[in-house]
mmCIF file of C-alpha atoms and ligand atoms in Angstrom:
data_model
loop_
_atom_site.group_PDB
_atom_site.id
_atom_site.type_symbol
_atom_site.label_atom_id
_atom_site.label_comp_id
_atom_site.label_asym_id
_atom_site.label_seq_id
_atom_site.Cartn_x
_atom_site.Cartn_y
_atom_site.Cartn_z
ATOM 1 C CA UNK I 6 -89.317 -63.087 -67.774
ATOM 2 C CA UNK I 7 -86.091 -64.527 -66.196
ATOM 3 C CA UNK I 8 -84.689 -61.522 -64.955
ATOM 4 C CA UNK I 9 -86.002 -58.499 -62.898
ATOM 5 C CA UNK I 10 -84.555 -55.131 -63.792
ATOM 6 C CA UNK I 11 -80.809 -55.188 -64.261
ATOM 7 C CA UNK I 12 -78.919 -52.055 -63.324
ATOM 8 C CA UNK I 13 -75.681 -51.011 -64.397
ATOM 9 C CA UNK I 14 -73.481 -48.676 -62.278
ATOM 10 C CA UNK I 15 -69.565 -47.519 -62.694
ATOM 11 C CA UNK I 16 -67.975 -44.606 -63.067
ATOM 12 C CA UNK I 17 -67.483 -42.404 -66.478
ATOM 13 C CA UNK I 18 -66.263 -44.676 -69.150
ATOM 14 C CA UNK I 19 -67.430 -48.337 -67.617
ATOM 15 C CA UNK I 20 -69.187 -49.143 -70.757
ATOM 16 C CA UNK I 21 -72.705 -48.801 -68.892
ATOM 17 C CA UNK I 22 -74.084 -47.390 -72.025
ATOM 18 C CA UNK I 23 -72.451 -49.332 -74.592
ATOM 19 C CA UNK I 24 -73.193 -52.648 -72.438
ATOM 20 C CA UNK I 25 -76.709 -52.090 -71.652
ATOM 21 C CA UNK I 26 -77.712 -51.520 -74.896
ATOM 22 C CA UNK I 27 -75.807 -54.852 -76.056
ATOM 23 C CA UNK I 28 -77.351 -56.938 -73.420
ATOM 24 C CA UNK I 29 -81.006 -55.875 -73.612
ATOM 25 C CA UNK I 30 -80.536 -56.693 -77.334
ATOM 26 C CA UNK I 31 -78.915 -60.069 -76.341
ATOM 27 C CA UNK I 32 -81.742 -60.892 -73.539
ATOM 28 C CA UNK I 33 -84.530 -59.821 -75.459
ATOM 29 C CA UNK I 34 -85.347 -56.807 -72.471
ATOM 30 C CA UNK I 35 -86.122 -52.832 -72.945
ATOM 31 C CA UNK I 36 -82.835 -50.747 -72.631
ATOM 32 C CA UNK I 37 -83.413 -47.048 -70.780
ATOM 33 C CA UNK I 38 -80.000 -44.842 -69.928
ATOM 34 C CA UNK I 39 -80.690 -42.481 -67.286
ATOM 35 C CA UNK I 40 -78.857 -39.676 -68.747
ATOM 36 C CA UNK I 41 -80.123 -39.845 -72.380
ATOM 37 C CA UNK I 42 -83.533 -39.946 -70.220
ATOM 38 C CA UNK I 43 -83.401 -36.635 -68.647
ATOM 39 C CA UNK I 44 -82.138 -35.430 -72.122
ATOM 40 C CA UNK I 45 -85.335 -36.601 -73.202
ATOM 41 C CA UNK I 46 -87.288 -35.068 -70.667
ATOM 42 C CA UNK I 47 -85.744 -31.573 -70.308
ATOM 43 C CA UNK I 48 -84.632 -31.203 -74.158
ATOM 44 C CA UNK I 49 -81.385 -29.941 -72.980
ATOM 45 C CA UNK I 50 -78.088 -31.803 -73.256
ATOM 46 C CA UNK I 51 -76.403 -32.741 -69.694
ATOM 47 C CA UNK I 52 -73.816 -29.951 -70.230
ATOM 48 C CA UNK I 53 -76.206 -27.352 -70.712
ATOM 49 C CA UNK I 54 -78.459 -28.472 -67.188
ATOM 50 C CA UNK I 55 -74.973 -28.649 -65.271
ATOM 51 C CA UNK I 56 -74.749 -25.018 -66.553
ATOM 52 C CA UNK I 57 -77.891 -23.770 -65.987
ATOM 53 C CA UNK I 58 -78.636 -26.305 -62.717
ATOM 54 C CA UNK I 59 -75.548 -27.352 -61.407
ATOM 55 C CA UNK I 60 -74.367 -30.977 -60.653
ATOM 56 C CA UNK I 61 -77.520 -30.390 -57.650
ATOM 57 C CA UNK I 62 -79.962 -29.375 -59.682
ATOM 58 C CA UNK I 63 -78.653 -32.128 -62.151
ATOM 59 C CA UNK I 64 -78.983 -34.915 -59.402
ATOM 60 C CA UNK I 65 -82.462 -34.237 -58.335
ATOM 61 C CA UNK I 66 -83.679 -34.752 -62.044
ATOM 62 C CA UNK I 67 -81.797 -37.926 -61.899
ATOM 63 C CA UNK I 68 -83.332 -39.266 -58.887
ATOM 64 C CA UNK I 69 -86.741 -38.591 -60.366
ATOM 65 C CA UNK I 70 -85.914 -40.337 -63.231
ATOM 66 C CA UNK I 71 -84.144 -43.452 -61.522
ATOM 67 C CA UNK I 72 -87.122 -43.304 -59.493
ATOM 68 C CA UNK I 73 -89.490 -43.780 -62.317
ATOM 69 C CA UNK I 74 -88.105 -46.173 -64.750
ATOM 70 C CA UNK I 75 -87.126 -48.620 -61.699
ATOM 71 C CA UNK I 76 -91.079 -49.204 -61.195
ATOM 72 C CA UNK I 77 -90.694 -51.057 -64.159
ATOM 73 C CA UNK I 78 -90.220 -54.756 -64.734
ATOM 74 C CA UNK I 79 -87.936 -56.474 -67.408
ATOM 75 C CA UNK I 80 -85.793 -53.002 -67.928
ATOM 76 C CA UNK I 81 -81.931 -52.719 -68.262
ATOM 77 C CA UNK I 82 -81.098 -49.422 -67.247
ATOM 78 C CA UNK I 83 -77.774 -47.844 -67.433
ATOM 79 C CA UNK I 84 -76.899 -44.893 -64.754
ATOM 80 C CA UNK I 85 -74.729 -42.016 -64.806
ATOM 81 C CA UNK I 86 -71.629 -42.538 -63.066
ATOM 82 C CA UNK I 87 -73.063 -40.206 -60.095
ATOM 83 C CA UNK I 88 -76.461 -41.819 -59.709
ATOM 84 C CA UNK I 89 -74.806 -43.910 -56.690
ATOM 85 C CA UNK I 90 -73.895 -40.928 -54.890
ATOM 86 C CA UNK I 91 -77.746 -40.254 -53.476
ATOM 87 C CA UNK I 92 -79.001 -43.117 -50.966
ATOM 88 C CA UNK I 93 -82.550 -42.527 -52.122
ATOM 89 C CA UNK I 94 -81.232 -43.993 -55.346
ATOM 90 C CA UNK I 95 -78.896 -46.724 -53.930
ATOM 91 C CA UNK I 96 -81.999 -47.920 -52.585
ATOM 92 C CA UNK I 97 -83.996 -48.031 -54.882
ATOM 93 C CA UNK I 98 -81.532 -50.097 -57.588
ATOM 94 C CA UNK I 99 -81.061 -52.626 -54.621
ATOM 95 C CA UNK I 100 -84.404 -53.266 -54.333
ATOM 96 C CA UNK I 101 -86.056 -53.030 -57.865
ATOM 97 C CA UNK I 102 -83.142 -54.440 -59.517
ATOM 98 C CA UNK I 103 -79.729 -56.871 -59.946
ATOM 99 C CA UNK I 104 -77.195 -54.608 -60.084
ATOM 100 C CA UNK I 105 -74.349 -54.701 -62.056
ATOM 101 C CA UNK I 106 -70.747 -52.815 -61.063
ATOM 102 C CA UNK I 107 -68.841 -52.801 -64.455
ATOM 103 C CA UNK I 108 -65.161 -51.679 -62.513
ATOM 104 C CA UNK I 109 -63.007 -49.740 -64.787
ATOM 105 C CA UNK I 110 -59.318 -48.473 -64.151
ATOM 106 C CA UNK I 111 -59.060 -44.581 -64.133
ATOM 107 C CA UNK I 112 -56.450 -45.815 -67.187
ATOM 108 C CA UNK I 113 -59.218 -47.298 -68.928
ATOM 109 C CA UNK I 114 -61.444 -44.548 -67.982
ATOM 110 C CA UNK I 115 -59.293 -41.762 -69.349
ATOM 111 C CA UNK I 116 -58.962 -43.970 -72.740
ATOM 112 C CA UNK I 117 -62.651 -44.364 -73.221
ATOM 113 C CA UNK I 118 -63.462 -40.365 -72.599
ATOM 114 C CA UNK I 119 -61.108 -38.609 -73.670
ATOM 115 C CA UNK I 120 -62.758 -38.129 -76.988
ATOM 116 C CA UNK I 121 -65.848 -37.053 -75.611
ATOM 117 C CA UNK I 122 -67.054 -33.387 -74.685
ATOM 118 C CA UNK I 123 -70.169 -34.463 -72.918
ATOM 119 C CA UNK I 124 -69.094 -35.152 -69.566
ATOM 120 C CA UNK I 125 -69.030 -31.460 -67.571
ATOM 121 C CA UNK I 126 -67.089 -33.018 -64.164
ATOM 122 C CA UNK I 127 -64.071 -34.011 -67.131
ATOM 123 C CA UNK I 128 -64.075 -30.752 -68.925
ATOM 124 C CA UNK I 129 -60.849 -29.661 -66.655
ATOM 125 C CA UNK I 130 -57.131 -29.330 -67.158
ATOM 126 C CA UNK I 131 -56.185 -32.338 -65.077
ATOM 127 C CA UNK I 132 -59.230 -35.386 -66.005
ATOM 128 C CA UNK I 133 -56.907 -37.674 -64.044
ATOM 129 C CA UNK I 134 -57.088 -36.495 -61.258
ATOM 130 C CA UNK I 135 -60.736 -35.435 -61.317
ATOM 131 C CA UNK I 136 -61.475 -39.337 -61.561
ATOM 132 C CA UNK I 137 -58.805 -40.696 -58.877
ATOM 133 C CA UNK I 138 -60.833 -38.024 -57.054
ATOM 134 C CA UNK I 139 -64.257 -39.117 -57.753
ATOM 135 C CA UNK I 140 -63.454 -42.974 -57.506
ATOM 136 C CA UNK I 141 -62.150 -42.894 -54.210
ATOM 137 C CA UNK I 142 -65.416 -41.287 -52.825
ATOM 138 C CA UNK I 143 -67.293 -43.367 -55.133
ATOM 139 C CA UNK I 144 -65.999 -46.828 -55.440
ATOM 140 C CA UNK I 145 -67.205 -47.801 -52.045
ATOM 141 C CA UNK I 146 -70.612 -47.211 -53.071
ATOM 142 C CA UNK I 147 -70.434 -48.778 -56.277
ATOM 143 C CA UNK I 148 -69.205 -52.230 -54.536
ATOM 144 C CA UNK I 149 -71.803 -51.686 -51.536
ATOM 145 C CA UNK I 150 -74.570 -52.069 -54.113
ATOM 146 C CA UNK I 151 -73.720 -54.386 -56.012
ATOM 147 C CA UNK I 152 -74.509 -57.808 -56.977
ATOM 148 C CA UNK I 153 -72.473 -58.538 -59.560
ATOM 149 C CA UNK I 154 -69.003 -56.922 -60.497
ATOM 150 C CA UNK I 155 -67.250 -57.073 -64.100
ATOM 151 C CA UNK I 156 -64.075 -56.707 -65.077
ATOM 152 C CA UNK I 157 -64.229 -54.512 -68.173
ATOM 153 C CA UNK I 158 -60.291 -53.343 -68.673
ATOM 154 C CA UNK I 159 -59.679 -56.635 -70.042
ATOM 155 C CA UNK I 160 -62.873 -56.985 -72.092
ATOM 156 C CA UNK I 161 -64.322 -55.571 -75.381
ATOM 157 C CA UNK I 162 -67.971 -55.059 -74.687
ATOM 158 C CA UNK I 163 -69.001 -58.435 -76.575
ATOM 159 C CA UNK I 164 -67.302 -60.620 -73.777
ATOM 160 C CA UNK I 165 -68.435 -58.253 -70.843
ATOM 161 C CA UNK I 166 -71.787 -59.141 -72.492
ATOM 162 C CA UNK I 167 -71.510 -62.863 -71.908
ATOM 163 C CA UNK I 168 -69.680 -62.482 -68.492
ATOM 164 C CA UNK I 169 -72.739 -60.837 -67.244
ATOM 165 C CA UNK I 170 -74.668 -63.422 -68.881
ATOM 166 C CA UNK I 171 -72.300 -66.120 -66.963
ATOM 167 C CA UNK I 172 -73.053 -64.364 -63.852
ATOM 168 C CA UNK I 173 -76.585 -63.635 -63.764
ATOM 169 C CA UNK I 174 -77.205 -67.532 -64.671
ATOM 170 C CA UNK I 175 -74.830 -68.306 -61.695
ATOM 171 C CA UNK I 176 -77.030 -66.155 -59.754
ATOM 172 C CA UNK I 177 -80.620 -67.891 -60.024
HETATM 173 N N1 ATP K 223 -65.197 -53.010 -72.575
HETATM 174 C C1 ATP K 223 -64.870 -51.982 -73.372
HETATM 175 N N2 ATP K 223 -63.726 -52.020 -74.093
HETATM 176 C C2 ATP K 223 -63.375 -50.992 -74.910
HETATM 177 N N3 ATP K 223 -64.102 -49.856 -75.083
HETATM 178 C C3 ATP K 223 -65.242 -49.759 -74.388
HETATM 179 C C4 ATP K 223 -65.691 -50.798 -73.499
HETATM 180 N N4 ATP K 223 -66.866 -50.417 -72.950
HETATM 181 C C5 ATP K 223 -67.140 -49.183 -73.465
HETATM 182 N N5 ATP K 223 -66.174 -48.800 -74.338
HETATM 183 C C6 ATP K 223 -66.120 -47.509 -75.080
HETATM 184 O O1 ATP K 223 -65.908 -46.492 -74.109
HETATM 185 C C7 ATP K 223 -66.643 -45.318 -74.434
HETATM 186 C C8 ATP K 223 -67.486 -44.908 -73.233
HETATM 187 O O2 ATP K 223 -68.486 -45.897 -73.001
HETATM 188 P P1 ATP K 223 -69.915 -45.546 -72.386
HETATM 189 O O3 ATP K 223 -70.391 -44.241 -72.911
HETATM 190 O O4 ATP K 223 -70.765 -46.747 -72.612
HETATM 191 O O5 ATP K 223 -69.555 -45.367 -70.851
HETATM 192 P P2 ATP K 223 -70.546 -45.025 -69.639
HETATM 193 O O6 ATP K 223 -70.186 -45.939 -68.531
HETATM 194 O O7 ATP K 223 -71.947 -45.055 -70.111
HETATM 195 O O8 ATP K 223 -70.108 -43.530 -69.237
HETATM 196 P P3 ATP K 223 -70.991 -42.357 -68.486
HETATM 197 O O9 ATP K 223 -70.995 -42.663 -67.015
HETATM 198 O O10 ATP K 223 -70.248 -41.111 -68.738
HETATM 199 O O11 ATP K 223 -72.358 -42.377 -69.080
HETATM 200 C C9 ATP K 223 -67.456 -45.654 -75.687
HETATM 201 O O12 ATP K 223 -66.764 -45.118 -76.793
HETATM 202 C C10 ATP K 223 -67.444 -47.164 -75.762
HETATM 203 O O13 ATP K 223 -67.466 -47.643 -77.077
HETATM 204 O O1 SKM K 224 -69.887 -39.439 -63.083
HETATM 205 C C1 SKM K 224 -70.706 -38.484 -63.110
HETATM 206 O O2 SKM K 224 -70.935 -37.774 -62.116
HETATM 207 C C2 SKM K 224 -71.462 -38.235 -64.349
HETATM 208 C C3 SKM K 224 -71.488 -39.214 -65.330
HETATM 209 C C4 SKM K 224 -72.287 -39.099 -66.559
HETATM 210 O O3 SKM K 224 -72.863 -40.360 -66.839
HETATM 211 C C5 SKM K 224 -73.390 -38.040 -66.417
HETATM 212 O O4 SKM K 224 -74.408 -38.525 -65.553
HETATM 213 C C6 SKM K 224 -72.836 -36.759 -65.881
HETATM 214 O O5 SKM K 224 -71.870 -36.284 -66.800
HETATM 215 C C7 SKM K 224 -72.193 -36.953 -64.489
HETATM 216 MG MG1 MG K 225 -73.474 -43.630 -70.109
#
């Protein structure tokens, strides 16, 4: 195996998703997405848990779940947009795993979720300003952790693909 675990992190709308899942095909590795995970493991959909949970309750299932699938080797795993915000989980994605900041303009952002009814935190009257809001607290921590970042406004997922692929083999 070349590559440890590779982690993707960036806010609602990076492409962490859509990117992981290309690039674990591309490098041969297992793809997990933390929020489809605790999907999975609750059998409710992530509005529903913000609902019945709140954005806490929602986090602590996502630490246990970060928690988990970084004790595994050869895994791409793509994060919520949040999953930065606890330390518990910062550290644990710096030291299980490369990570990868896929930086996204709230422009961008807005584009890619506008369609979308899954996100709870964008279900407002203003989604603009919800992620100016969110980035500014946020973006800090995204950059702290990272060891890679990607340009993605400028990119359809193919070529983020192989710029990861650039970088990682600039890496080692
Ligand atoms: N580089 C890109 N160029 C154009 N569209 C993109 C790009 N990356 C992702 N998309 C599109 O943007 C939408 C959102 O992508 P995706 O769900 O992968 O984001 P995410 O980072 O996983 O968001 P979340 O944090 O909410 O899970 C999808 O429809 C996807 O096809
Ligand atoms: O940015 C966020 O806080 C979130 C992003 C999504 O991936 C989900 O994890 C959830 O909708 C919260
Ligand atoms: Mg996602």
């Amino acid at each position: 195996m070349r590559y440890k675990n590779l982690t993707l992190v960036g806010p609602m709308g990076a492409g962490k998703s859509t990117i992981g899942r290309l690039l674990a095909r591309e490098l041969q590795l297992s793809f997990k997405d933390s929020d489809r995970e605790i999907e999975e493991r609750t059998g409710a959909s992530i509005p529903l848990i913000f609902d019945l949970e709140g954005e806490e309750g929602f986090r602590i299932r996502e630490e246990q779940v970060i928690d988990d699938l970084l004790q595994e080797r050869g895994l791409i795993l793509a994060t919520g947009g949040g999953a930065i915000l606890k330390p518990a989980n910062r550290k644990r994605m710096s030291s299980n795993s490369t990570v990868i900041y896929l930086h996204t303009s709230v422009e961008h952002q807005l584009e890619r979720t506008a369609r979308d009814k899954n996100r709870p935190l964008l279900q407002t009257e203003n989604p603009r300003k919800v992620l100016e809001n969110l980035l500014k607290i946020r973006e800090p921590l995204y950059r702290e952790i990272a060891d890679i970042i990607i340009e993605t406004d400028t990119r359809a997922p193919r070529l983020v693909v192989q710029e990861i692929i650039d970088q990682l083999t600039a890496l080692v």
